[in-house]
Coordinates of C-alpha atoms in Angstrom, one line a residue:
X256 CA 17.6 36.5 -20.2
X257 CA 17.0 33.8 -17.4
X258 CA 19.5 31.2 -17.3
X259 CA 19.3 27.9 -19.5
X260 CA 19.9 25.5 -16.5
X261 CA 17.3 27.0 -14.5
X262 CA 15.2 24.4 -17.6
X263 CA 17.5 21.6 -16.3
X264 CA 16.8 22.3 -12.6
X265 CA 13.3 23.8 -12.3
X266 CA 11.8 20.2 -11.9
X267 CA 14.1 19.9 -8.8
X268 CA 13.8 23.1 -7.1
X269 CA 10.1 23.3 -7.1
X270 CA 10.0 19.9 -6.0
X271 CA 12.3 20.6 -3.4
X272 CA 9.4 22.6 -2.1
X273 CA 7.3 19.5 -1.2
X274 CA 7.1 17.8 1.5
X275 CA 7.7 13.7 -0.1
X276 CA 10.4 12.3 -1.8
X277 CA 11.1 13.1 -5.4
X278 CA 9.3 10.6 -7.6
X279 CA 10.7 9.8 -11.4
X280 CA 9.3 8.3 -13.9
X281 CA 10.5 5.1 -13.5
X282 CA 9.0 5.2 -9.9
X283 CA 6.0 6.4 -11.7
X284 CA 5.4 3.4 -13.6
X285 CA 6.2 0.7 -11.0
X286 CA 3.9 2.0 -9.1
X287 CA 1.1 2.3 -12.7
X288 CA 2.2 -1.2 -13.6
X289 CA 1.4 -2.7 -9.8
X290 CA -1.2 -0.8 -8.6
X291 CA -3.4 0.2 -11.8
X292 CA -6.8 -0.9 -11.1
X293 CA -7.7 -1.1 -15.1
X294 CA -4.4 -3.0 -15.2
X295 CA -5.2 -5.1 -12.0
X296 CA -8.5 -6.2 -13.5
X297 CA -7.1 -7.0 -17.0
X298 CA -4.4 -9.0 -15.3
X299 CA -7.5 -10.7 -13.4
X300 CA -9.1 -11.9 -16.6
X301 CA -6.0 -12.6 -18.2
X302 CA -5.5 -15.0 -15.2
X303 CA -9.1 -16.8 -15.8
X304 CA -8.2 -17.8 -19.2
X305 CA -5.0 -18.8 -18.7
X306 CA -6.5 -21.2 -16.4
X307 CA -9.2 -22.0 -19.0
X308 CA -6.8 -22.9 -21.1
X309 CA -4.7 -24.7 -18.5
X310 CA -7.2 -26.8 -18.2
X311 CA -9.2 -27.3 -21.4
X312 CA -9.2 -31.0 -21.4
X313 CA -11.8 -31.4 -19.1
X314 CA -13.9 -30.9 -22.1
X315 CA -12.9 -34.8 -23.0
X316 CA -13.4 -35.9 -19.1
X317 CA -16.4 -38.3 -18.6
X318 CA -19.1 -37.1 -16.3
X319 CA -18.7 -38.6 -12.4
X320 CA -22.4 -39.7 -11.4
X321 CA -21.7 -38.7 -8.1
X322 CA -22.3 -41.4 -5.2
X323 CA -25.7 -41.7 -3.4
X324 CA -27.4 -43.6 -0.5
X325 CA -30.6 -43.2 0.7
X326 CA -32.5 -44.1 3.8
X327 CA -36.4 -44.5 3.6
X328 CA -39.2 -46.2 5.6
X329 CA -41.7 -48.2 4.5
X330 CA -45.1 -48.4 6.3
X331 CA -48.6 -49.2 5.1
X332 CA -51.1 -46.8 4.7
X333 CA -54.5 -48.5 3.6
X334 CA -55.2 -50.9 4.8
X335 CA -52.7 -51.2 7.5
X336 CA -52.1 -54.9 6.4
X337 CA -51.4 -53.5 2.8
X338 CA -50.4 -56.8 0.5
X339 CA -47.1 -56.7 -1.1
X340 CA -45.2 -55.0 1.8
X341 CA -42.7 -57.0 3.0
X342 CA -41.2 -55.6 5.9
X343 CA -41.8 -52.1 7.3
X344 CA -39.8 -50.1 9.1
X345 CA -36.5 -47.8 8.4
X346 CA -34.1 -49.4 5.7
X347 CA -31.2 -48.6 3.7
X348 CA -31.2 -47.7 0.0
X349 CA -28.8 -48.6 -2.8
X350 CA -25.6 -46.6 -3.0
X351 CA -24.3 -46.0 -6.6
X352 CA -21.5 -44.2 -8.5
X353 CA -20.8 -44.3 -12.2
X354 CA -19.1 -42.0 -14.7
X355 CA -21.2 -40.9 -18.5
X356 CA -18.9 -39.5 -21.4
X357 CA -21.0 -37.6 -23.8
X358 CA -19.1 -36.7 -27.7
X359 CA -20.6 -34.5 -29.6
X360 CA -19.1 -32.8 -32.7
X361 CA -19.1 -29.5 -32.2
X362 CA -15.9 -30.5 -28.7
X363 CA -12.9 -29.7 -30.5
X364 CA -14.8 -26.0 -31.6
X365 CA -14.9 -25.1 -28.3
X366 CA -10.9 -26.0 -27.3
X367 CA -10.6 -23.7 -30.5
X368 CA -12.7 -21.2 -29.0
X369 CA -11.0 -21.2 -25.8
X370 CA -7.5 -21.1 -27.0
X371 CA -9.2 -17.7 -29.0
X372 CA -10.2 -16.5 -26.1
X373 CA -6.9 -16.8 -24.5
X374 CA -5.0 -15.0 -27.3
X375 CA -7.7 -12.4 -27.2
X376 CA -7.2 -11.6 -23.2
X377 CA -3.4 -11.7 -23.7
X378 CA -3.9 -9.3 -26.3
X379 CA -6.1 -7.1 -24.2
X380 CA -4.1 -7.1 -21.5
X381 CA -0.6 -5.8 -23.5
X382 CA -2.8 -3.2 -25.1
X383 CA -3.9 -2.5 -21.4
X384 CA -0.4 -2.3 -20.2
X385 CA 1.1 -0.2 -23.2
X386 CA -2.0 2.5 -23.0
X387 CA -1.2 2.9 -19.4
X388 CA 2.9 3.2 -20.0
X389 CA 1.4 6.0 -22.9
X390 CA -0.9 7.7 -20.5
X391 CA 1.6 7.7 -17.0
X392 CA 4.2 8.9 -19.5
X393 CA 2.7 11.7 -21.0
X394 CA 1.0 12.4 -17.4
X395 CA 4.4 12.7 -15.9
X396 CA 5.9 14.9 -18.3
X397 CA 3.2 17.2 -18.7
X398 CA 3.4 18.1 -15.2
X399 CA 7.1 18.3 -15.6
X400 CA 6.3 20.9 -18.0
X401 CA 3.9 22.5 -15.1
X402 CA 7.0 22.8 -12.7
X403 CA 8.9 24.5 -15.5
X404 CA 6.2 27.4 -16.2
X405 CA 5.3 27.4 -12.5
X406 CA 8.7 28.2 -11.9
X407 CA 8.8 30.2 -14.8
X408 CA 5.7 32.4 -13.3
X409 CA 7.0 32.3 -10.2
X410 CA 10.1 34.0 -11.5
X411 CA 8.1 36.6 -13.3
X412 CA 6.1 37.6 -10.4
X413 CA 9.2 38.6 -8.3
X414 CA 10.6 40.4 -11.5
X415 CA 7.2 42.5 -11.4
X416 CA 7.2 43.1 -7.9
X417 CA 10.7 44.6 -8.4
X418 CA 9.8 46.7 -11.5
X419 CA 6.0 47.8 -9.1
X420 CA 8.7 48.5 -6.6
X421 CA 11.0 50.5 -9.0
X422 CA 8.5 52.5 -10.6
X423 CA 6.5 53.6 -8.0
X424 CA 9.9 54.7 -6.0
X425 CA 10.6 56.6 -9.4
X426 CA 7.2 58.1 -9.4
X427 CA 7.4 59.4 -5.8
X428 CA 10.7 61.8 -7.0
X429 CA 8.9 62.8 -10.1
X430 CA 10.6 60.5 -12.5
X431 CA 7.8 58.5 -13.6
X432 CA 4.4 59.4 -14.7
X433 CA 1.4 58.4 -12.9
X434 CA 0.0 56.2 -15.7
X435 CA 3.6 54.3 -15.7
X436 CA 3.1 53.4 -12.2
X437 CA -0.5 52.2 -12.6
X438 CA 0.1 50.0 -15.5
X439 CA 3.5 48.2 -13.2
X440 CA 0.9 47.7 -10.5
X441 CA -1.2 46.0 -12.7
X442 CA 1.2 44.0 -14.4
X443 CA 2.6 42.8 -11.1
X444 CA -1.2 42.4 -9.2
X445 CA -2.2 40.5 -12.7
X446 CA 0.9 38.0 -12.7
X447 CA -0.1 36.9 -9.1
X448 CA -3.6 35.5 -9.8
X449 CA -1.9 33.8 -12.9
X450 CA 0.7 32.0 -10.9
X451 CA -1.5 30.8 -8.0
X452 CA -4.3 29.5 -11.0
X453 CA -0.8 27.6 -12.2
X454 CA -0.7 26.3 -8.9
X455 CA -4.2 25.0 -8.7
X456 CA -4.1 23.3 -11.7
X457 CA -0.8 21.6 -11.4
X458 CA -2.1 20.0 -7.8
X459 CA -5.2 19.3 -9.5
X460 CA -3.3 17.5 -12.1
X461 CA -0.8 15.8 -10.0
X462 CA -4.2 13.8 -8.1
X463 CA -5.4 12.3 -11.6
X464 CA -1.7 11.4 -11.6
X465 CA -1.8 9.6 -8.6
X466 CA -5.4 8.4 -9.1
X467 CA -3.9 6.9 -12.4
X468 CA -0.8 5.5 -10.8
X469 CA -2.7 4.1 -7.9
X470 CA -1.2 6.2 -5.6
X471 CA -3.7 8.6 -2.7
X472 CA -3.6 11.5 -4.0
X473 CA -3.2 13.4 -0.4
X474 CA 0.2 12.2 -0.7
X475 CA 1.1 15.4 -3.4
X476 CA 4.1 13.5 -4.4
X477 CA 6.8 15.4 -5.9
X478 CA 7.9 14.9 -9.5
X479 CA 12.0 14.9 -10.8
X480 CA 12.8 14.3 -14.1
X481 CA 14.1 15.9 -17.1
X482 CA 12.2 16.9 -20.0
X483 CA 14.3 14.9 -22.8
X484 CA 13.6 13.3 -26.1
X485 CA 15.3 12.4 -29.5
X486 CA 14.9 13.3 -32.8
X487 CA 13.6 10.6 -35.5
X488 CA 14.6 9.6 -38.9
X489 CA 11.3 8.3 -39.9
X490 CA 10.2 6.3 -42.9
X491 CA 6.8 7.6 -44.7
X492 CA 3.8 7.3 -42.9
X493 CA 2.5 4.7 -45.4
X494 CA 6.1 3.0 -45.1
X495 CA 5.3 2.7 -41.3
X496 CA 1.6 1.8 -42.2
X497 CA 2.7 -1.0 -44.2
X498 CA 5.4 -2.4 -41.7
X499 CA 3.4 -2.0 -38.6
X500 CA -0.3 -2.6 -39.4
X501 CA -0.7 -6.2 -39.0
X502 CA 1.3 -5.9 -35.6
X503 CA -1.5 -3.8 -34.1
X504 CA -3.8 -4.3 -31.0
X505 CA -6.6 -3.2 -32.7
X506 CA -6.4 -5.8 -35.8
X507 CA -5.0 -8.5 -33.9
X508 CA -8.1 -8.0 -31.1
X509 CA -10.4 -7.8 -34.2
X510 CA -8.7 -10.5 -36.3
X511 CA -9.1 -12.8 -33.5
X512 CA -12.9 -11.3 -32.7
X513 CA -13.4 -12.8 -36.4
X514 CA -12.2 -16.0 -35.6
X515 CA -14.2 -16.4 -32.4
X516 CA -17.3 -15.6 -34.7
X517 CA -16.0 -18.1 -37.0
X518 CA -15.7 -21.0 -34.4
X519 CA -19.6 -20.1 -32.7
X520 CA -20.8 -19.8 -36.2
X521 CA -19.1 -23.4 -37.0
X522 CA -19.8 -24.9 -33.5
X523 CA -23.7 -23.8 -33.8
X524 CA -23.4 -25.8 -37.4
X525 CA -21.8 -28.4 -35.7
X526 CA -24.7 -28.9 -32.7
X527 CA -26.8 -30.3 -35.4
X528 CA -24.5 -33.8 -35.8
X529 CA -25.7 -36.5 -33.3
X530 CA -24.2 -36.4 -29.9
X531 CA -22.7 -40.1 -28.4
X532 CA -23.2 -40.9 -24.9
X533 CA -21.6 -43.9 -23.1
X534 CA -22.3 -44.5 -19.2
X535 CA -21.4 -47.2 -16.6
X536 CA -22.9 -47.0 -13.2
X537 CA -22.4 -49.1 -10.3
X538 CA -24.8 -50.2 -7.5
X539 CA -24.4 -51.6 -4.3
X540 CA -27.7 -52.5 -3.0
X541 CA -28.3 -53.8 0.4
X542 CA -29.5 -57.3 1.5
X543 CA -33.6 -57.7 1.2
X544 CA -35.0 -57.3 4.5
X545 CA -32.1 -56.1 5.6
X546 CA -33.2 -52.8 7.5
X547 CA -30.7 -50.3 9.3
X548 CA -27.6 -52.9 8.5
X549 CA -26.6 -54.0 4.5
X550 CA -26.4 -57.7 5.8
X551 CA -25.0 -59.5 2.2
X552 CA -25.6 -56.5 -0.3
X553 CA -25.4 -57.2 -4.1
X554 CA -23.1 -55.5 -6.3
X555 CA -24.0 -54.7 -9.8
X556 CA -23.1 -52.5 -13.0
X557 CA -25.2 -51.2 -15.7
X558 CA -23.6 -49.4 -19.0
X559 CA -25.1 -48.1 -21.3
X560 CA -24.7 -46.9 -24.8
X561 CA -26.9 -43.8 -26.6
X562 CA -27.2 -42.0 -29.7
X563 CA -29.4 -38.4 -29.2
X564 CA -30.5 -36.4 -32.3
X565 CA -31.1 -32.8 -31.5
X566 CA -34.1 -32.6 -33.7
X567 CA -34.8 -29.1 -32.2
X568 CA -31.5 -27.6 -34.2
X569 CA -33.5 -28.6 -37.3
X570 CA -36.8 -27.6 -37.1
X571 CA -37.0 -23.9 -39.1
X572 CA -37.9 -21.3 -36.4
X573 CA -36.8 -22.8 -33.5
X574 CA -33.8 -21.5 -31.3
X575 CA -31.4 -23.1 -32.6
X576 CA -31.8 -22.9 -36.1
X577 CA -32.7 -18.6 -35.0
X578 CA -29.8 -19.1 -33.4
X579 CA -27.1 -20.0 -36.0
X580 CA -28.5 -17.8 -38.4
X581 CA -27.5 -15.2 -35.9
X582 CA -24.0 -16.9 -35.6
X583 CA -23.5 -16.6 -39.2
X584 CA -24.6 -12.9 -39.7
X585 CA -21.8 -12.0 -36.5
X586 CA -19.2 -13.8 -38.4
X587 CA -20.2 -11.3 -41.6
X588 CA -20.5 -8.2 -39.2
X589 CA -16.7 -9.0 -37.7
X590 CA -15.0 -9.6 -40.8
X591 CA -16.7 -6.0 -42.0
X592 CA -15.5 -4.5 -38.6
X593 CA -11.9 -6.5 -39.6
X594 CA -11.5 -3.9 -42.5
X595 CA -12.5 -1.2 -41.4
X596 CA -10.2 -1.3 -38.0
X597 CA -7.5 -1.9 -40.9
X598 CA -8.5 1.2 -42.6
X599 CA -9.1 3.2 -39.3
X600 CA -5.4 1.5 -38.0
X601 CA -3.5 3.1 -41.5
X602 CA -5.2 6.6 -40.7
X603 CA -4.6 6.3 -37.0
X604 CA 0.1 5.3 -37.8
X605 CA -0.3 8.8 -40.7
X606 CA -1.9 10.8 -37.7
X607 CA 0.6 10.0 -35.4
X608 CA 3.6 9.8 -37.4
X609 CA 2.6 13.5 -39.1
X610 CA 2.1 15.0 -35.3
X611 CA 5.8 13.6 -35.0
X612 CA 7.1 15.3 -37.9
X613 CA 5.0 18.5 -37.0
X614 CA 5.9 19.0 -33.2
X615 CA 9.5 18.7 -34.5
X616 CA 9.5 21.1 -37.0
X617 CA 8.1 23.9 -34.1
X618 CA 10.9 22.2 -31.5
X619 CA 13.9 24.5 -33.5
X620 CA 11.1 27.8 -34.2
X621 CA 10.0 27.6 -30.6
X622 CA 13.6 27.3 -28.9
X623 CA 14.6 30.3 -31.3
X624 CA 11.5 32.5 -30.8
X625 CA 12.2 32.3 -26.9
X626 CA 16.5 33.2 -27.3
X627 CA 15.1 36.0 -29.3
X628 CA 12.6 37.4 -27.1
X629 CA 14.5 36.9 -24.2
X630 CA 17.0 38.9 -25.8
X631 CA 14.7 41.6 -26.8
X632 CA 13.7 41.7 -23.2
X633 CA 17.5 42.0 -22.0
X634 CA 17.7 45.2 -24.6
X635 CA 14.0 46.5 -23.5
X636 CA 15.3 46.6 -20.3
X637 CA 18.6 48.6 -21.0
X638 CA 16.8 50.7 -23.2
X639 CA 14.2 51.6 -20.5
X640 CA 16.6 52.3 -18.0
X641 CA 18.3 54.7 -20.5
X642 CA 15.1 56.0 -21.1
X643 CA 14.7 55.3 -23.9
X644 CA 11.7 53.2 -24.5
X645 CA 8.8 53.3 -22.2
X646 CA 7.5 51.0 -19.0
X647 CA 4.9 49.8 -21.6
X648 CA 7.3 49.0 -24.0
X649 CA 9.4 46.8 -21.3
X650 CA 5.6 45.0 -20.2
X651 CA 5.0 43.8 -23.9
X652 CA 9.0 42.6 -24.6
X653 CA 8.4 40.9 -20.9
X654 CA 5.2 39.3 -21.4
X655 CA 6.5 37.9 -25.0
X656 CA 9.7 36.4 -23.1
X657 CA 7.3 34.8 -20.7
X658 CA 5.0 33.2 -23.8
X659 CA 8.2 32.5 -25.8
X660 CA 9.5 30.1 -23.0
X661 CA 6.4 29.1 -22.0
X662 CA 5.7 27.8 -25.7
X663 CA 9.3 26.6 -25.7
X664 CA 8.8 23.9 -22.4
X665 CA 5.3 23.1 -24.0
X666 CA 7.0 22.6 -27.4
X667 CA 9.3 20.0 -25.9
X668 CA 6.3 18.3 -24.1
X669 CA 4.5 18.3 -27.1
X670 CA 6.6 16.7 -29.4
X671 CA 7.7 13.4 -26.7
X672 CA 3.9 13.2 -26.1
X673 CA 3.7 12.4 -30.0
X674 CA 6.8 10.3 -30.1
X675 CA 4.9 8.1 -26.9
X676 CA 1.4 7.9 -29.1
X677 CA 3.3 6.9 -32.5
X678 CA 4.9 4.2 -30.8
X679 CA 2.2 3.2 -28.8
X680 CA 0.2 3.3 -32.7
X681 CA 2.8 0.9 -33.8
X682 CA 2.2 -1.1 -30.7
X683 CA 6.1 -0.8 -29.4
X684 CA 7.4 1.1 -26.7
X685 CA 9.5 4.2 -27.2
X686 CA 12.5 2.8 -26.4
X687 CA 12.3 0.1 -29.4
X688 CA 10.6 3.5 -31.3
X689 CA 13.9 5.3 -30.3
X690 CA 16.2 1.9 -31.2
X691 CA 15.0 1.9 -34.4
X692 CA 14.6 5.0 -36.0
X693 CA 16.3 7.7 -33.1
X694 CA 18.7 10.5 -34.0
X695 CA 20.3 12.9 -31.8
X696 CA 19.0 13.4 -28.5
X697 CA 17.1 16.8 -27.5
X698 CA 16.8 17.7 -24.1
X699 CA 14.7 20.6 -21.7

């Protein structure tokens, strides 16, 4: 039976093999939560409405009538005495500047709708951030778990080689039959193909990982870790549902989608009220006659004070009124989509938290099955060199030790990925998953 640290070690010795520094997980997910472009872009837009809501009292600052001057040239045309044309030539125009402050009803709706929007983007962008932790997590161990059964198949090809080797010197003095000798040439020219197809799929692998981790994947880094988890002591699943349901990404993002309908629904309500528009503007204008210079200009204000009615907004037919009869039938359609993320939130917390309790129960069966069959393979192989059982017998006890520790590794592997998606369904990480509810600690 191989050794039981060669499960500790594995990860190191193959990735002593390659030519960059070891990377861990932790390394891993500096790298995911820096250089993620999903993450990069959510942190983008997370960024736009913080600002937006940095700055959401401009939506109460008056209007600047931004300053003008002009320079025109008056000249007659027909006849070329023209009446009423005073002077002609170039002259200066009046300069002016003012400020306009329009209210309208439906202002204070759309701070509402901004600070919505803000919540919602912060909101995206933790559900962002914990999917990615979930997805470089699982990543990294899974190819953890690659190592181990490379390793694993690299082991088994040299045991092969040395039974091929064994045989086929025993067949040459007679003691073993030709048929004995073809089937530990196949056995050992089969376990190649399946170790270099290991290979290929663990470098294949390893550039998602680095894709995902915004790393190049040319790089190959290697991978060190261990493959170690705990045991929970969970509540029912629709003890957890009922604890961790409202915290949620998915309700929270569609509780607040609801409210965002809401506001547009009430703001389009509120575009019907009269809108108030006060406005004082300034104007310097130059001295009559005065051409290229302003000579004694005269200084004057004009405010203004005005009450619009959108009539439009009432007509029947019309955009607007089209318009908040759409608003009103989104509000409907997100408090629908409110229950059923609820409903599809309670399913997705039982799914999880039974693969929890299911990928435990096979931890124990699969870390027996693979003592016992790498027992059976020690006794195979004293038995066969007794003679007493046949080089067939020894393949099949040495191909079920292979599977048995294969399906021991993927067992472990299995089971942390389900621990990392429960607590990522209860929107925590797995340390608060393990703080809360963790037992003993089980290790690969």
């Amino acid at each position: 039976m191989r050794k039981r640290f060669i499960l500790y070690c594995a990860a190191f010795l193959f990735c002593a093999s390659l030519p960059l520094e070891a990377l861990t997980l932790e390394a891993a997910l500096n790298h995911a939560l820096t250089d993620n472009a999903d993450l990069q872009k959510s942190a983008l837009e997370l960024s736009q409405a913080v600002r937006n809501k940095k700055y959401d009292w401009n939506q109460f600052s008056p209007e600047i009538i931004e300053p003008s001057i002009s320079l025109g040239h008056t000249h007659p045309l027909y006849p070329l005495s023209a009446s009423g044309v005073n002077s002609e030539g170039w002259a200066w125009g009046s300069v002016s500047i003012g400020a306009r402050f329009v209210f309208s009803a439906d202002k204070f709706q759309t701070l509402k709708n901004l600070d919505a929007s803000f919540r919602a983007q912060v909101l995206s962008y933790d559900k962002t951030r914990l999917d990615l932790i979930v997805a470089v997590s699982n990543s990294f161990y899974r190819l953890l778990a690659s190592q181990l059964n490379i390793k694993i198949l690299s082991d088994d090809v040299e045991l092969k080689k040395g039974q091929h080797e064994t045989v086929l010197a025993n067949y040459g003095r007679g003691l073993a039959s030709e048929l004995e000798a073809l089937n530990a040439e196949y056995a050992y020219r089969t376990a190649g193909p399946v170790f270099t197809a290991a290979v290929n799929r663990y470098r294949e692998d390893l550039a998602a990982f680095c894709i995902l981790i915004g790393l190049d994947p040319k790089e190959e880094p290697a991978l060190e870790g261990i493959i170690e988890s705990r045991l929970l002591e969970l509540p029912s699943a629709s003890v957890l549902a009922e604890r961790y349901l409202a915290q949620r990404s998915d309700v929270l993002l569609q509780q607040n989608a609801l409210e965002q309908a809401l506001i547009t629904n009430k703001t389009g309500v509120l575009g019907m009220a009269p809108s108030l528009s006060l406005s004082e503007t300034l104007t310097l204008a130059p001295e009559q006659n005065a051409g290229l210079s302003y000579g004694d200009p005269a200084l004057s204000g004009r405010f203004s004070v005005s009450l619009t009615l959108p009539l439009n907004s009432w007509i029947p037919g019309y955009p607007g009124s089209v318009s908040r009869k759409n608003n009103a039938d989104k509000a409907a359609a997100a408090e629908i989509a409110l229950k059923a993320a609820r409903k599809n939130a309670e399913q997705d917390i039982w799914k999880k938290a039974n693969a929890v309790a299911r990928t435990a129960e096979l931890l124990e069966s699969s870390a027996l099955n693979s003592r016992i069959a790498g027992r059976a393979y020690e006794l195979s192989e004293q038995a066969y060199r007794s003679g007493l059982v046949s080089q067939d017998d020894l393949h099949t006890a040495n191909q079920k030790e292979l599977e048995a520790e294969l399906a021991a590794v993927n067992a472990k592997v299995d089971y942390l990925s389900a621990l990392y998606d429960l607590a990522s369904a209860l929107n925590m990480e797995i340390y608060e998953l393990y703080e809360l509810y963790g037992a003993k600690e089980v290790n690969g």
